[in-house]
Amino acid sequence: MTKEEIILIKRTWKLFREINPAVVGDTFYSKLFLDNPSVRKMFPKEMNQQYQKLIDMLSIVVGRLDNLDELSSDIAAMAQRHVAYGVKPAQYKKVGEALLWTLEQGLGKDFTPEVKEAWTKCYTTLADTMIKASAN
C-alpha cells in the first residue's frame, strides 16, 4: 500500500471509530450472514462481544498499517484461531465483500474509488497473510 492509501484508510476508519461498535458490527455481520448463511453457526448467539472484537481488531490493524510487520505474530495467532472455528480460505473473500459494503454504507459519498481501492488492498493483505499463516 502507498502512503496515500494508508492515509485514506486511517482517515476513513477514524470516522467509523466514532460510531457505536454495535452499529458497525451489526451492519457488517448482518451483511455477512445474509450473503453467507452457513457461516452464522461459527459465531455466538449473542454478538455484542464479537462486534467489539471486530472493531478492536480493525483499529489495531489500521493503527499499524505503517508497520504491519509488527503484527505478524498476532495475525498468525488470529489465523490459527480462525482455523479452529472452521474458517476456510475461500470465506475470506466473503468477509472482505461484507467489510467493503459496510464501509460504503457508513461513508456514503466519501466512499470514493480511491478509498475502495485502498481498503481492498488493506483487507487483501490481511486476508492473504492469514490464509498463509493458517496453512502452517
Short mmCIF file of N, CA and C in Angstrom, two decimals:
data_model
loop_
_atom_site.label_atom_id
_atom_site.label_comp_id
_atom_site.label_asym_id
_atom_site.label_seq_id
_atom_site.Cartn_x
_atom_site.Cartn_y
_atom_site.Cartn_z
N MET A 1 0.84 -1.18 0.00
CA MET A 1 0.00 0.00 0.00
C MET A 1 0.88 1.25 0.00
N THR A 2 0.39 2.25 -0.67
CA THR A 2 1.13 3.51 -0.71
C THR A 2 0.84 4.32 0.55
N LYS A 3 1.67 5.33 0.80
CA LYS A 3 1.44 6.22 1.94
C LYS A 3 0.08 6.90 1.81
N GLU A 4 -0.29 7.27 0.59
CA GLU A 4 -1.58 7.93 0.36
C GLU A 4 -2.74 7.00 0.70
N GLU A 5 -2.61 5.72 0.33
CA GLU A 5 -3.66 4.75 0.64
C GLU A 5 -3.77 4.54 2.15
N ILE A 6 -2.64 4.48 2.82
CA ILE A 6 -2.66 4.33 4.28
C ILE A 6 -3.34 5.53 4.93
N ILE A 7 -3.05 6.72 4.43
CA ILE A 7 -3.70 7.94 4.96
C ILE A 7 -5.21 7.87 4.74
N LEU A 8 -5.64 7.44 3.56
CA LEU A 8 -7.07 7.31 3.27
C LEU A 8 -7.74 6.32 4.23
N ILE A 9 -7.11 5.20 4.45
CA ILE A 9 -7.67 4.18 5.34
C ILE A 9 -7.78 4.73 6.76
N LYS A 10 -6.71 5.34 7.24
CA LYS A 10 -6.73 5.88 8.60
C LYS A 10 -7.79 6.97 8.76
N ARG A 11 -7.90 7.83 7.76
CA ARG A 11 -8.88 8.92 7.83
C ARG A 11 -10.31 8.37 7.83
N THR A 12 -10.58 7.42 6.97
CA THR A 12 -11.94 6.89 6.90
C THR A 12 -12.26 6.02 8.11
N TRP A 13 -11.28 5.28 8.63
CA TRP A 13 -11.54 4.46 9.82
C TRP A 13 -11.81 5.32 11.03
N LYS A 14 -11.16 6.48 11.09
CA LYS A 14 -11.39 7.40 12.21
C LYS A 14 -12.88 7.76 12.30
N LEU A 15 -13.53 7.91 11.16
CA LEU A 15 -14.97 8.19 11.14
C LEU A 15 -15.76 7.03 11.75
N PHE A 16 -15.34 5.81 11.46
CA PHE A 16 -16.03 4.62 11.99
C PHE A 16 -15.82 4.47 13.48
N ARG A 17 -14.68 4.93 13.98
CA ARG A 17 -14.41 4.82 15.42
C ARG A 17 -15.36 5.68 16.24
N GLU A 18 -16.00 6.63 15.60
CA GLU A 18 -16.95 7.50 16.30
C GLU A 18 -18.36 6.91 16.35
N ILE A 19 -18.55 5.78 15.69
CA ILE A 19 -19.85 5.11 15.66
C ILE A 19 -19.83 3.98 16.69
N ASN A 20 -20.94 3.78 17.35
CA ASN A 20 -21.07 2.69 18.31
C ASN A 20 -20.66 1.36 17.65
N PRO A 21 -19.72 0.60 18.27
CA PRO A 21 -19.28 -0.67 17.69
C PRO A 21 -20.44 -1.64 17.40
N ALA A 22 -21.49 -1.57 18.20
CA ALA A 22 -22.64 -2.46 17.96
C ALA A 22 -23.31 -2.15 16.63
N VAL A 23 -23.35 -0.88 16.26
CA VAL A 23 -23.97 -0.49 14.99
C VAL A 23 -23.12 -0.98 13.82
N VAL A 24 -21.82 -0.71 13.90
CA VAL A 24 -20.91 -1.14 12.82
C VAL A 24 -20.88 -2.66 12.74
N GLY A 25 -20.72 -3.31 13.89
CA GLY A 25 -20.65 -4.77 13.92
C GLY A 25 -21.93 -5.42 13.43
N ASP A 26 -23.07 -4.90 13.87
CA ASP A 26 -24.35 -5.46 13.43
C ASP A 26 -24.53 -5.30 11.92
N THR A 27 -24.13 -4.16 11.40
CA THR A 27 -24.24 -3.93 9.96
C THR A 27 -23.35 -4.92 9.20
N PHE A 28 -22.11 -5.04 9.64
CA PHE A 28 -21.16 -5.94 8.98
C PHE A 28 -21.64 -7.39 9.04
N TYR A 29 -21.94 -7.86 10.24
CA TYR A 29 -22.32 -9.28 10.39
C TYR A 29 -23.68 -9.57 9.76
N SER A 30 -24.59 -8.63 9.78
CA SER A 30 -25.88 -8.85 9.11
C SER A 30 -25.67 -9.07 7.62
N LYS A 31 -24.80 -8.28 7.03
CA LYS A 31 -24.49 -8.44 5.60
C LYS A 31 -23.79 -9.77 5.36
N LEU A 32 -22.81 -10.09 6.20
CA LEU A 32 -22.08 -11.35 6.05
C LEU A 32 -23.01 -12.54 6.15
N PHE A 33 -23.90 -12.55 7.15
CA PHE A 33 -24.80 -13.68 7.36
C PHE A 33 -25.90 -13.74 6.30
N LEU A 34 -26.34 -12.59 5.83
CA LEU A 34 -27.36 -12.57 4.78
C LEU A 34 -26.80 -13.20 3.50
N ASP A 35 -25.58 -12.83 3.15
CA ASP A 35 -24.97 -13.34 1.93
C ASP A 35 -24.40 -14.74 2.09
N ASN A 36 -24.10 -15.15 3.33
CA ASN A 36 -23.45 -16.44 3.60
C ASN A 36 -24.04 -17.08 4.85
N PRO A 37 -25.28 -17.53 4.77
CA PRO A 37 -25.95 -18.03 5.98
C PRO A 37 -25.22 -19.17 6.68
N SER A 38 -24.44 -19.94 5.95
CA SER A 38 -23.77 -21.09 6.57
C SER A 38 -22.70 -20.68 7.58
N VAL A 39 -22.19 -19.45 7.52
CA VAL A 39 -21.15 -19.05 8.48
C VAL A 39 -21.73 -18.60 9.82
N ARG A 40 -23.04 -18.40 9.89
CA ARG A 40 -23.65 -17.92 11.15
C ARG A 40 -23.35 -18.85 12.31
N LYS A 41 -23.30 -20.16 12.03
CA LYS A 41 -23.09 -21.14 13.09
C LYS A 41 -21.69 -21.05 13.72
N MET A 42 -20.77 -20.33 13.08
CA MET A 42 -19.42 -20.17 13.62
C MET A 42 -19.35 -19.11 14.71
N PHE A 43 -20.45 -18.40 14.92
CA PHE A 43 -20.45 -17.26 15.83
C PHE A 43 -21.42 -17.50 16.98
N PRO A 44 -21.16 -16.82 18.11
CA PRO A 44 -22.06 -16.97 19.26
C PRO A 44 -23.43 -16.37 18.97
N LYS A 45 -24.41 -16.85 19.70
CA LYS A 45 -25.76 -16.32 19.54
C LYS A 45 -25.79 -14.83 19.89
N GLU A 46 -25.18 -14.49 21.02
CA GLU A 46 -25.08 -13.10 21.46
C GLU A 46 -23.82 -12.50 20.85
N MET A 47 -23.98 -11.47 20.04
CA MET A 47 -22.88 -10.96 19.21
C MET A 47 -22.19 -9.70 19.73
N ASN A 48 -22.65 -9.11 20.84
CA ASN A 48 -22.07 -7.83 21.27
C ASN A 48 -20.55 -7.89 21.47
N GLN A 49 -20.04 -8.94 22.09
CA GLN A 49 -18.59 -9.07 22.26
C GLN A 49 -17.90 -9.21 20.91
N GLN A 50 -18.54 -9.92 19.99
CA GLN A 50 -17.96 -10.10 18.66
C GLN A 50 -17.88 -8.76 17.92
N TYR A 51 -18.89 -7.94 18.08
CA TYR A 51 -18.87 -6.61 17.45
C TYR A 51 -17.66 -5.82 17.94
N GLN A 52 -17.43 -5.86 19.24
CA GLN A 52 -16.30 -5.12 19.81
C GLN A 52 -14.98 -5.70 19.34
N LYS A 53 -14.88 -7.03 19.26
CA LYS A 53 -13.66 -7.67 18.78
C LYS A 53 -13.35 -7.24 17.34
N LEU A 54 -14.36 -7.17 16.51
CA LEU A 54 -14.17 -6.74 15.13
C LEU A 54 -13.59 -5.32 15.08
N ILE A 55 -14.20 -4.41 15.82
CA ILE A 55 -13.75 -3.02 15.82
C ILE A 55 -12.35 -2.92 16.40
N ASP A 56 -12.08 -3.63 17.48
CA ASP A 56 -10.76 -3.58 18.10
C ASP A 56 -9.69 -4.11 17.13
N MET A 57 -9.97 -5.23 16.47
CA MET A 57 -9.01 -5.82 15.55
C MET A 57 -8.73 -4.87 14.38
N LEU A 58 -9.79 -4.33 13.81
CA LEU A 58 -9.59 -3.40 12.69
C LEU A 58 -8.84 -2.14 13.14
N SER A 59 -9.12 -1.68 14.32
CA SER A 59 -8.43 -0.49 14.84
C SER A 59 -6.94 -0.76 15.02
N ILE A 60 -6.60 -1.92 15.51
CA ILE A 60 -5.18 -2.28 15.68
C ILE A 60 -4.50 -2.36 14.32
N VAL A 61 -5.13 -3.04 13.37
CA VAL A 61 -4.53 -3.17 12.04
C VAL A 61 -4.36 -1.80 11.40
N VAL A 62 -5.41 -1.00 11.42
CA VAL A 62 -5.34 0.33 10.81
C VAL A 62 -4.27 1.18 11.50
N GLY A 63 -4.20 1.08 12.80
CA GLY A 63 -3.22 1.85 13.55
C GLY A 63 -1.78 1.49 13.24
N ARG A 64 -1.58 0.28 12.77
CA ARG A 64 -0.22 -0.20 12.49
C ARG A 64 0.06 -0.39 11.00
N LEU A 65 -0.76 0.18 10.16
CA LEU A 65 -0.56 0.00 8.72
C LEU A 65 0.81 0.43 8.24
N ASP A 66 1.39 1.42 8.93
CA ASP A 66 2.72 1.88 8.54
C ASP A 66 3.79 0.82 8.80
N ASN A 67 3.48 -0.12 9.65
CA ASN A 67 4.46 -1.14 10.02
C ASN A 67 3.74 -2.44 10.39
N LEU A 68 3.06 -3.03 9.42
CA LEU A 68 2.28 -4.24 9.67
C LEU A 68 3.12 -5.41 10.15
N ASP A 69 4.41 -5.39 9.84
CA ASP A 69 5.28 -6.48 10.28
C ASP A 69 5.24 -6.65 11.80
N GLU A 70 4.99 -5.56 12.52
CA GLU A 70 4.90 -5.62 13.98
C GLU A 70 3.77 -6.54 14.44
N LEU A 71 2.79 -6.74 13.56
CA LEU A 71 1.62 -7.55 13.93
C LEU A 71 1.68 -8.98 13.41
N SER A 72 2.78 -9.38 12.77
CA SER A 72 2.81 -10.68 12.11
C SER A 72 2.47 -11.84 13.04
N SER A 73 3.00 -11.82 14.26
CA SER A 73 2.69 -12.94 15.17
C SER A 73 1.24 -12.87 15.64
N ASP A 74 0.71 -11.66 15.84
CA ASP A 74 -0.71 -11.52 16.22
C ASP A 74 -1.62 -11.99 15.09
N ILE A 75 -1.27 -11.65 13.86
CA ILE A 75 -2.07 -12.07 12.71
C ILE A 75 -2.02 -13.58 12.55
N ALA A 76 -0.83 -14.17 12.74
CA ALA A 76 -0.71 -15.63 12.65
C ALA A 76 -1.55 -16.32 13.72
N ALA A 77 -1.55 -15.77 14.93
CA ALA A 77 -2.36 -16.36 16.01
C ALA A 77 -3.85 -16.23 15.70
N MET A 78 -4.24 -15.09 15.16
CA MET A 78 -5.64 -14.90 14.78
C MET A 78 -6.03 -15.89 13.69
N ALA A 79 -5.12 -16.11 12.74
CA ALA A 79 -5.39 -17.07 11.66
C ALA A 79 -5.61 -18.47 12.22
N GLN A 80 -4.79 -18.87 13.18
CA GLN A 80 -4.93 -20.20 13.77
C GLN A 80 -6.26 -20.32 14.53
N ARG A 81 -6.67 -19.25 15.21
CA ARG A 81 -7.98 -19.29 15.88
C ARG A 81 -9.10 -19.47 14.85
N HIS A 82 -8.97 -18.79 13.72
CA HIS A 82 -9.99 -18.90 12.68
C HIS A 82 -10.04 -20.31 12.09
N VAL A 83 -8.90 -20.97 11.98
CA VAL A 83 -8.88 -22.36 11.53
C VAL A 83 -9.66 -23.22 12.51
N ALA A 84 -9.44 -22.99 13.81
CA ALA A 84 -10.15 -23.75 14.85
C ALA A 84 -11.65 -23.51 14.79
N TYR A 85 -12.08 -22.31 14.35
CA TYR A 85 -13.50 -22.01 14.22
C TYR A 85 -14.11 -22.66 12.98
N GLY A 86 -13.25 -23.16 12.09
CA GLY A 86 -13.74 -23.79 10.86
C GLY A 86 -13.70 -22.90 9.64
N VAL A 87 -13.01 -21.78 9.71
CA VAL A 87 -12.94 -20.85 8.58
C VAL A 87 -12.08 -21.46 7.48
N LYS A 88 -12.60 -21.41 6.27
CA LYS A 88 -11.90 -21.90 5.08
C LYS A 88 -11.34 -20.71 4.31
N PRO A 89 -10.23 -20.90 3.60
CA PRO A 89 -9.63 -19.79 2.86
C PRO A 89 -10.61 -19.05 1.93
N ALA A 90 -11.51 -19.76 1.29
CA ALA A 90 -12.45 -19.12 0.36
C ALA A 90 -13.40 -18.15 1.07
N GLN A 91 -13.61 -18.35 2.37
CA GLN A 91 -14.53 -17.50 3.11
C GLN A 91 -13.97 -16.10 3.37
N TYR A 92 -12.67 -15.95 3.28
CA TYR A 92 -12.08 -14.63 3.48
C TYR A 92 -12.58 -13.63 2.44
N LYS A 93 -12.82 -14.10 1.23
CA LYS A 93 -13.32 -13.21 0.18
C LYS A 93 -14.69 -12.67 0.57
N LYS A 94 -15.55 -13.51 1.11
CA LYS A 94 -16.89 -13.09 1.52
C LYS A 94 -16.83 -12.08 2.66
N VAL A 95 -15.91 -12.28 3.58
CA VAL A 95 -15.73 -11.33 4.68
C VAL A 95 -15.29 -9.98 4.12
N GLY A 96 -14.37 -10.01 3.17
CA GLY A 96 -13.91 -8.77 2.54
C GLY A 96 -15.03 -8.03 1.84
N GLU A 97 -15.90 -8.78 1.17
CA GLU A 97 -17.04 -8.16 0.50
C GLU A 97 -17.96 -7.49 1.51
N ALA A 98 -18.20 -8.16 2.64
CA ALA A 98 -19.07 -7.59 3.68
C ALA A 98 -18.42 -6.35 4.30
N LEU A 99 -17.10 -6.39 4.48
CA LEU A 99 -16.39 -5.24 5.04
C LEU A 99 -16.49 -4.04 4.10
N LEU A 100 -16.22 -4.25 2.83
CA LEU A 100 -16.29 -3.14 1.87
C LEU A 100 -17.70 -2.58 1.79
N TRP A 101 -18.70 -3.44 1.81
CA TRP A 101 -20.09 -3.00 1.77
C TRP A 101 -20.41 -2.15 3.01
N THR A 102 -19.94 -2.60 4.17
CA THR A 102 -20.18 -1.87 5.41
C THR A 102 -19.52 -0.50 5.36
N LEU A 103 -18.29 -0.46 4.89
CA LEU A 103 -17.59 0.82 4.75
C LEU A 103 -18.33 1.74 3.80
N GLU A 104 -18.81 1.19 2.71
CA GLU A 104 -19.56 2.00 1.74
C GLU A 104 -20.83 2.57 2.35
N GLN A 105 -21.55 1.76 3.14
CA GLN A 105 -22.77 2.24 3.77
C GLN A 105 -22.47 3.37 4.75
N GLY A 106 -21.41 3.20 5.52
CA GLY A 106 -21.07 4.19 6.53
C GLY A 106 -20.48 5.48 5.97
N LEU A 107 -19.71 5.35 4.90
CA LEU A 107 -19.03 6.53 4.35
C LEU A 107 -19.85 7.27 3.29
N GLY A 108 -20.81 6.58 2.69
CA GLY A 108 -21.64 7.23 1.67
C GLY A 108 -20.80 7.81 0.55
N LYS A 109 -20.99 9.09 0.27
CA LYS A 109 -20.30 9.75 -0.85
C LYS A 109 -18.79 9.80 -0.63
N ASP A 110 -18.33 9.63 0.61
CA ASP A 110 -16.89 9.63 0.88
C ASP A 110 -16.23 8.28 0.56
N PHE A 111 -17.05 7.30 0.16
CA PHE A 111 -16.51 6.01 -0.26
C PHE A 111 -16.17 6.12 -1.76
N THR A 112 -15.08 6.82 -2.03
CA THR A 112 -14.65 7.08 -3.40
C THR A 112 -13.96 5.85 -3.97
N PRO A 113 -13.75 5.83 -5.28
CA PRO A 113 -12.99 4.71 -5.87
C PRO A 113 -11.59 4.56 -5.24
N GLU A 114 -10.97 5.67 -4.87
CA GLU A 114 -9.65 5.61 -4.24
C GLU A 114 -9.73 4.97 -2.84
N VAL A 115 -10.77 5.34 -2.10
CA VAL A 115 -10.96 4.75 -0.77
C VAL A 115 -11.24 3.26 -0.91
N LYS A 116 -12.09 2.89 -1.84
CA LYS A 116 -12.39 1.47 -2.06
C LYS A 116 -11.13 0.69 -2.41
N GLU A 117 -10.32 1.24 -3.30
CA GLU A 117 -9.09 0.55 -3.69
C GLU A 117 -8.13 0.40 -2.51
N ALA A 118 -8.01 1.46 -1.71
CA ALA A 118 -7.12 1.40 -0.55
C ALA A 118 -7.58 0.33 0.44
N TRP A 119 -8.87 0.32 0.76
CA TRP A 119 -9.40 -0.67 1.69
C TRP A 119 -9.32 -2.08 1.11
N THR A 120 -9.51 -2.22 -0.18
CA THR A 120 -9.39 -3.53 -0.82
C THR A 120 -7.96 -4.05 -0.66
N LYS A 121 -6.98 -3.20 -0.90
CA LYS A 121 -5.58 -3.60 -0.72
C LYS A 121 -5.30 -3.96 0.73
N CYS A 122 -5.81 -3.16 1.64
CA CYS A 122 -5.59 -3.40 3.07
C CYS A 122 -6.17 -4.75 3.47
N TYR A 123 -7.43 -4.99 3.12
CA TYR A 123 -8.06 -6.25 3.51
C TYR A 123 -7.39 -7.43 2.82
N THR A 124 -7.05 -7.29 1.55
CA THR A 124 -6.41 -8.37 0.82
C THR A 124 -5.08 -8.74 1.46
N THR A 125 -4.32 -7.75 1.87
CA THR A 125 -3.04 -8.00 2.55
C THR A 125 -3.27 -8.79 3.83
N LEU A 126 -4.23 -8.35 4.63
CA LEU A 126 -4.55 -9.04 5.88
C LEU A 126 -5.04 -10.46 5.61
N ALA A 127 -5.97 -10.61 4.69
CA ALA A 127 -6.53 -11.94 4.40
C ALA A 127 -5.47 -12.88 3.85
N ASP A 128 -4.64 -12.40 2.93
CA ASP A 128 -3.59 -13.24 2.36
C ASP A 128 -2.61 -13.69 3.44
N THR A 129 -2.29 -12.79 4.36
CA THR A 129 -1.39 -13.12 5.46
C THR A 129 -2.02 -14.18 6.36
N MET A 130 -3.31 -14.02 6.64
CA MET A 130 -3.99 -15.00 7.49
C MET A 130 -4.12 -16.35 6.80
N ILE A 131 -4.42 -16.35 5.51
CA ILE A 131 -4.54 -17.61 4.77
C ILE A 131 -3.19 -18.34 4.77
N LYS A 132 -2.14 -17.59 4.53
CA LYS A 132 -0.79 -18.20 4.52
C LYS A 132 -0.46 -18.75 5.90
N ALA A 133 -0.74 -17.99 6.95
CA ALA A 133 -0.44 -18.43 8.32
C ALA A 133 -1.30 -19.62 8.72
N SER A 134 -2.52 -19.71 8.20
CA SER A 134 -3.40 -20.82 8.57
C SER A 134 -2.97 -22.13 7.92
N ALA A 135 -2.16 -22.04 6.88
CA ALA A 135 -1.68 -23.25 6.20
C ALA A 135 -0.49 -23.86 6.93
N ASN A 136 0.07 -23.12 7.87
CA ASN A 136 1.25 -23.61 8.60
C ASN A 136 0.87 -24.41 9.82
#
